[in-house]
Short mmCIF file of N, CA and C in Angstrom, two decimals:
data_model
loop_
_atom_site.label_atom_id
_atom_site.label_comp_id
_atom_site.label_asym_id
_atom_site.label_seq_id
_atom_site.Cartn_x
_atom_site.Cartn_y
_atom_site.Cartn_z
N MET A 965 109.55 90.50 103.11
CA MET A 965 109.44 90.27 104.67
C MET A 965 109.13 92.17 105.22
N ALA A 966 108.09 92.31 106.02
CA ALA A 966 107.87 93.56 106.04
C ALA A 966 108.60 94.18 107.20
N ILE A 967 109.30 95.27 106.54
CA ILE A 967 109.56 96.12 107.59
C ILE A 967 109.89 97.66 107.57
N TRP A 968 109.47 97.60 108.65
CA TRP A 968 109.54 99.39 109.53
C TRP A 968 109.73 98.98 110.76
N PHE A 969 109.90 100.78 111.56
CA PHE A 969 110.24 100.99 112.37
C PHE A 969 108.91 99.80 113.98
N ALA A 970 109.96 99.47 114.93
CA ALA A 970 108.40 98.78 115.75
C ALA A 970 107.94 99.63 116.12
N HIS A 971 108.12 100.91 116.31
CA HIS A 971 107.58 101.63 117.15
C HIS A 971 106.50 102.09 116.79
N MET A 972 106.00 101.77 115.34
CA MET A 972 105.04 101.97 114.24
C MET A 972 104.34 101.27 114.15
N LYS A 973 103.06 102.33 114.12
CA LYS A 973 101.43 101.20 113.94
C LYS A 973 101.03 101.08 112.38
N GLU A 974 100.88 100.00 112.66
CA GLU A 974 100.16 99.72 110.92
C GLU A 974 98.84 100.79 110.52
N PRO A 975 99.16 101.19 109.30
CA PRO A 975 97.97 101.68 109.01
C PRO A 975 96.14 100.98 109.00
N GLU A 976 95.12 101.88 109.51
CA GLU A 976 93.23 101.02 109.30
C GLU A 976 93.38 100.97 108.29
N PRO A 977 92.77 99.30 108.06
CA PRO A 977 92.28 98.94 106.79
C PRO A 977 91.30 99.73 106.26
N GLU A 978 91.26 99.67 104.53
CA GLU A 978 90.82 100.45 103.75
C GLU A 978 90.88 102.25 103.88
N THR A 979 91.83 102.24 103.70
CA THR A 979 92.43 103.86 104.21
C THR A 979 93.39 103.85 102.88
N MET A 980 93.47 104.86 102.50
CA MET A 980 94.74 105.19 101.45
C MET A 980 95.85 105.02 101.75
N ASP A 981 96.20 105.61 103.35
CA ASP A 981 97.34 104.96 103.90
C ASP A 981 97.68 104.17 104.11
N ARG A 982 96.98 102.93 104.01
CA ARG A 982 97.05 101.32 104.15
C ARG A 982 97.04 101.13 102.73
N TRP A 983 96.35 101.74 101.51
CA TRP A 983 96.71 101.01 100.37
C TRP A 983 98.21 101.31 100.11
N ALA A 984 98.65 102.20 100.66
CA ALA A 984 100.19 102.75 100.44
C ALA A 984 100.81 102.12 100.76
N TRP A 985 100.96 102.06 102.13
CA TRP A 985 101.77 100.70 102.96
C TRP A 985 101.54 99.39 102.49
N ASP A 986 100.74 98.87 102.28
CA ASP A 986 100.28 97.88 101.06
C ASP A 986 101.41 97.86 99.76
N TYR A 987 101.90 98.66 99.05
CA TYR A 987 101.52 98.67 97.71
C TYR A 987 103.55 98.47 98.00
N ILE A 988 103.88 99.39 99.11
CA ILE A 988 105.57 99.83 99.56
C ILE A 988 105.50 98.74 99.46
N LEU A 989 105.11 97.86 100.68
CA LEU A 989 105.60 96.35 101.15
C LEU A 989 105.44 95.24 100.25
N CYS A 990 104.49 95.18 98.94
CA CYS A 990 104.53 93.97 98.40
C CYS A 990 105.56 93.70 97.60
N ALA A 991 105.51 92.20 97.55
CA ALA A 991 106.71 91.62 97.30
C ALA A 991 107.23 91.00 95.43
N THR A 992 105.92 90.89 94.69
CA THR A 992 105.66 90.47 94.10
C THR A 992 105.28 91.76 92.38
N LEU A 993 106.29 91.16 91.68
CA LEU A 993 105.61 91.93 90.46
C LEU A 993 104.46 92.54 90.17
N ASP A 994 103.28 91.17 90.26
CA ASP A 994 101.80 91.35 89.95
C ASP A 994 101.42 92.54 91.04
N GLU A 995 102.13 92.25 92.33
CA GLU A 995 101.37 93.46 92.62
C GLU A 995 101.87 94.72 92.62
N LYS A 996 103.02 95.04 92.18
CA LYS A 996 103.45 96.18 91.96
C LYS A 996 103.12 96.67 90.46
N PHE A 997 102.59 96.35 89.62
CA PHE A 997 102.30 96.21 87.95
C PHE A 997 100.98 96.87 88.37
N THR A 998 100.01 95.81 88.87
CA THR A 998 98.71 95.67 88.95
C THR A 998 98.03 95.99 90.34
N PRO A 999 98.19 97.01 90.93
CA PRO A 999 98.05 97.80 92.43
C PRO A 999 96.81 97.50 92.00
N LYS A 1000 95.99 97.61 93.67
CA LYS A 1000 94.61 97.58 94.07
C LYS A 1000 93.82 98.76 93.91
N ALA A 1001 92.72 98.91 93.50
CA ALA A 1001 91.84 100.48 93.55
C ALA A 1001 92.31 101.22 95.08
N VAL A 1002 92.44 102.01 94.41
CA VAL A 1002 93.02 103.13 96.29
C VAL A 1002 91.70 103.90 96.49
N PRO A 1003 91.09 103.36 98.06
CA PRO A 1003 90.45 103.30 98.20
C PRO A 1003 89.91 104.97 98.59
N GLN A 1004 88.62 105.46 99.02
CA GLN A 1004 88.95 106.99 99.26
C GLN A 1004 89.01 107.18 100.56
N ARG A 1005 88.55 106.69 101.58
CA ARG A 1005 88.73 107.14 102.62
C ARG A 1005 90.06 107.30 103.01
N SER A 1006 90.12 108.15 103.75
CA SER A 1006 91.72 108.08 104.15
C SER A 1006 91.51 108.89 105.82
N LYS A 1007 92.63 109.06 106.23
CA LYS A 1007 92.51 109.16 108.18
C LYS A 1007 93.57 111.23 107.95
N ALA A 1008 92.40 112.09 108.72
CA ALA A 1008 93.09 112.99 108.59
C ALA A 1008 94.16 113.79 109.66
N ASP A 1009 94.07 112.89 110.65
CA ASP A 1009 94.94 112.71 111.85
C ASP A 1009 95.98 111.45 111.12
N ALA A 1010 96.43 110.69 110.31
CA ALA A 1010 97.26 109.52 110.01
C ALA A 1010 98.65 109.94 110.83
N PRO A 1011 99.42 109.27 111.47
CA PRO A 1011 100.55 109.78 111.41
C PRO A 1011 101.88 109.75 109.78
N ALA A 1012 102.87 110.48 110.44
CA ALA A 1012 103.43 110.21 109.31
C ALA A 1012 104.93 108.69 109.63
N ARG A 1013 104.85 108.09 108.26
CA ARG A 1013 105.39 106.87 108.65
C ARG A 1013 106.53 106.89 107.47
N ARG A 1014 107.42 106.16 108.00
CA ARG A 1014 108.92 106.24 107.40
C ARG A 1014 109.53 104.30 107.34
N LEU A 1015 109.32 103.64 106.22
CA LEU A 1015 109.85 102.55 106.44
C LEU A 1015 111.11 102.24 106.05
N LEU A 1016 111.91 101.53 106.59
CA LEU A 1016 113.42 101.17 106.59
C LEU A 1016 113.70 100.95 104.70
N GLU A 1017 112.50 99.82 104.32
CA GLU A 1017 113.05 99.56 103.05
C GLU A 1017 111.88 98.72 101.94
N PRO A 1018 111.35 99.38 101.10
CA PRO A 1018 110.08 98.59 100.67
C PRO A 1018 110.33 97.16 100.18
N GLY A 1019 108.96 95.99 99.71
CA GLY A 1019 109.25 95.24 99.28
C GLY A 1019 109.62 95.22 97.82
N ARG A 1020 110.70 93.77 97.86
CA ARG A 1020 111.31 93.93 96.57
C ARG A 1020 110.85 92.19 95.98
N PRO A 1021 110.16 92.73 94.95
CA PRO A 1021 110.18 90.92 93.93
C PRO A 1021 111.57 90.32 93.98
N PRO A 1022 111.47 88.68 94.40
CA PRO A 1022 113.20 88.34 93.77
C PRO A 1022 113.46 88.80 92.42
N GLU A 1023 112.79 88.73 91.27
CA GLU A 1023 112.95 89.37 90.41
C GLU A 1023 113.68 90.67 89.88
N LEU A 1024 113.89 91.59 90.95
CA LEU A 1024 114.26 92.90 90.68
C LEU A 1024 115.53 92.85 91.88
N ARG A 1025 116.09 92.29 91.69
CA ARG A 1025 117.57 92.21 92.54
C ARG A 1025 118.75 93.15 91.46
N ILE A 1026 119.50 93.61 92.64
CA ILE A 1026 120.98 93.99 92.80
C ILE A 1026 121.78 93.51 91.77
N VAL A 1027 122.62 94.07 90.91
CA VAL A 1027 123.18 93.86 89.54
C VAL A 1027 124.58 94.31 89.68
N ARG A 1028 125.36 94.26 88.90
CA ARG A 1028 126.42 94.95 89.08
C ARG A 1028 126.15 95.72 87.82
N LYS A 1029 126.54 97.46 87.57
CA LYS A 1029 126.37 97.96 86.98
C LYS A 1029 126.57 98.04 85.20
N ALA A 1030 124.91 97.92 84.76
CA ALA A 1030 125.05 97.57 83.31
C ALA A 1030 126.28 98.28 82.52
N GLU A 1031 126.71 97.84 81.37
CA GLU A 1031 128.06 99.20 80.72
C GLU A 1031 126.93 99.84 79.43
N LYS A 1032 127.48 101.18 79.04
CA LYS A 1032 126.66 102.21 78.96
C LYS A 1032 126.84 101.65 77.23
N SER A 1033 125.32 101.80 76.99
CA SER A 1033 125.47 101.66 75.15
C SER A 1033 124.33 103.00 74.95
N ARG A 1034 124.81 103.16 73.75
CA ARG A 1034 124.16 104.73 73.52
C ARG A 1034 122.92 103.40 72.10
N GLY A 1035 122.21 104.42 71.50
CA GLY A 1035 120.90 104.63 70.71
C GLY A 1035 120.05 103.21 70.71
N MET A 1036 118.62 103.07 70.55
CA MET A 1036 117.86 102.95 70.48
C MET A 1036 117.43 101.47 69.10
N SER A 1037 118.84 101.79 68.62
CA SER A 1037 118.21 101.26 66.49
C SER A 1037 118.66 99.53 67.37
N ALA A 1038 119.00 98.84 67.90
CA ALA A 1038 119.65 97.42 68.70
C ALA A 1038 118.22 97.46 69.53
N PRO A 1039 118.10 95.94 69.53
CA PRO A 1039 116.41 95.39 70.33
C PRO A 1039 117.62 95.69 72.09
N SER A 1040 118.61 95.01 72.37
CA SER A 1040 119.75 95.40 73.71
C SER A 1040 118.97 96.77 74.08
N GLY A 1041 119.15 97.51 73.09
CA GLY A 1041 119.33 98.95 73.44
C GLY A 1041 118.11 99.62 73.90
N ARG A 1042 116.93 99.06 73.12
CA ARG A 1042 115.63 99.36 73.48
C ARG A 1042 115.30 98.63 74.75
N ALA A 1043 115.78 97.68 75.00
CA ALA A 1043 115.38 96.48 76.02
C ALA A 1043 115.83 97.45 77.29
N ARG A 1044 117.23 97.58 77.54
CA ARG A 1044 118.28 98.15 78.71
C ARG A 1044 117.45 100.01 79.25
N ALA A 1045 117.31 100.44 77.71
CA ALA A 1045 115.94 101.87 78.03
C ALA A 1045 114.91 101.46 79.21
N LEU A 1046 114.18 99.85 77.92
CA LEU A 1046 112.65 99.84 78.75
C LEU A 1046 113.11 99.94 80.42
N HIS A 1047 114.02 98.77 80.66
CA HIS A 1047 114.25 98.54 81.93
C HIS A 1047 114.62 99.68 82.82
N THR A 1048 115.94 100.39 82.47
CA THR A 1048 115.65 101.71 83.20
C THR A 1048 114.58 102.97 83.62
N PHE A 1049 113.62 102.37 82.13
CA PHE A 1049 112.64 103.70 82.88
C PHE A 1049 111.01 103.17 83.75
N LEU A 1050 111.43 101.62 83.69
CA LEU A 1050 110.82 100.63 84.86
C LEU A 1050 110.72 100.88 85.97
N HIS A 1051 112.71 100.67 85.92
CA HIS A 1051 112.99 100.83 88.01
C HIS A 1051 113.02 102.26 87.81
N HIS A 1052 112.88 103.36 87.91
CA HIS A 1052 112.62 104.68 87.78
C HIS A 1052 110.86 104.69 87.93
N GLU A 1053 110.36 103.72 87.50
CA GLU A 1053 108.75 104.03 87.97
C GLU A 1053 108.14 103.71 88.79
N ILE A 1054 109.10 102.93 89.29
CA ILE A 1054 108.89 101.92 90.34
C ILE A 1054 108.72 102.50 91.50
N HIS A 1055 110.06 102.74 91.46
CA HIS A 1055 111.17 103.70 92.77
C HIS A 1055 110.37 104.97 92.97
N ALA A 1056 109.53 105.40 91.89
CA ALA A 1056 108.78 106.85 91.92
C ALA A 1056 107.08 106.73 92.52
N ALA A 1057 106.51 105.31 92.07
CA ALA A 1057 105.64 105.30 92.72
C ALA A 1057 105.43 104.60 94.10
N GLU A 1058 106.61 103.89 94.49
CA GLU A 1058 106.96 103.75 96.29
C GLU A 1058 107.05 105.41 96.80
N LEU A 1059 107.79 106.15 96.06
CA LEU A 1059 108.02 107.23 97.18
C LEU A 1059 106.28 108.58 97.23
N ILE A 1060 105.48 108.10 96.54
CA ILE A 1060 104.55 109.36 96.36
C ILE A 1060 103.63 108.76 97.89
#
């Protein structure tokens, strides 16, 4: 569900602003991991926008904090590290 401030207008189609808007609000892993090409057109006078929350695929749900583990020798340790890195990368992409 798209969540933004009621007074905020959606960005114009085929602009960098619209690409970022759509990326932040997308709600499937496919869209998060394989975004569309970024358009080269931008609006110099585009207003600042602040969404209330990003779109979230159902697979990315909040769960209890994972127990700490050390080391990358076990498959579970490598999986946990990969999960953490992926989580941070998605958040970083949404903040740009």
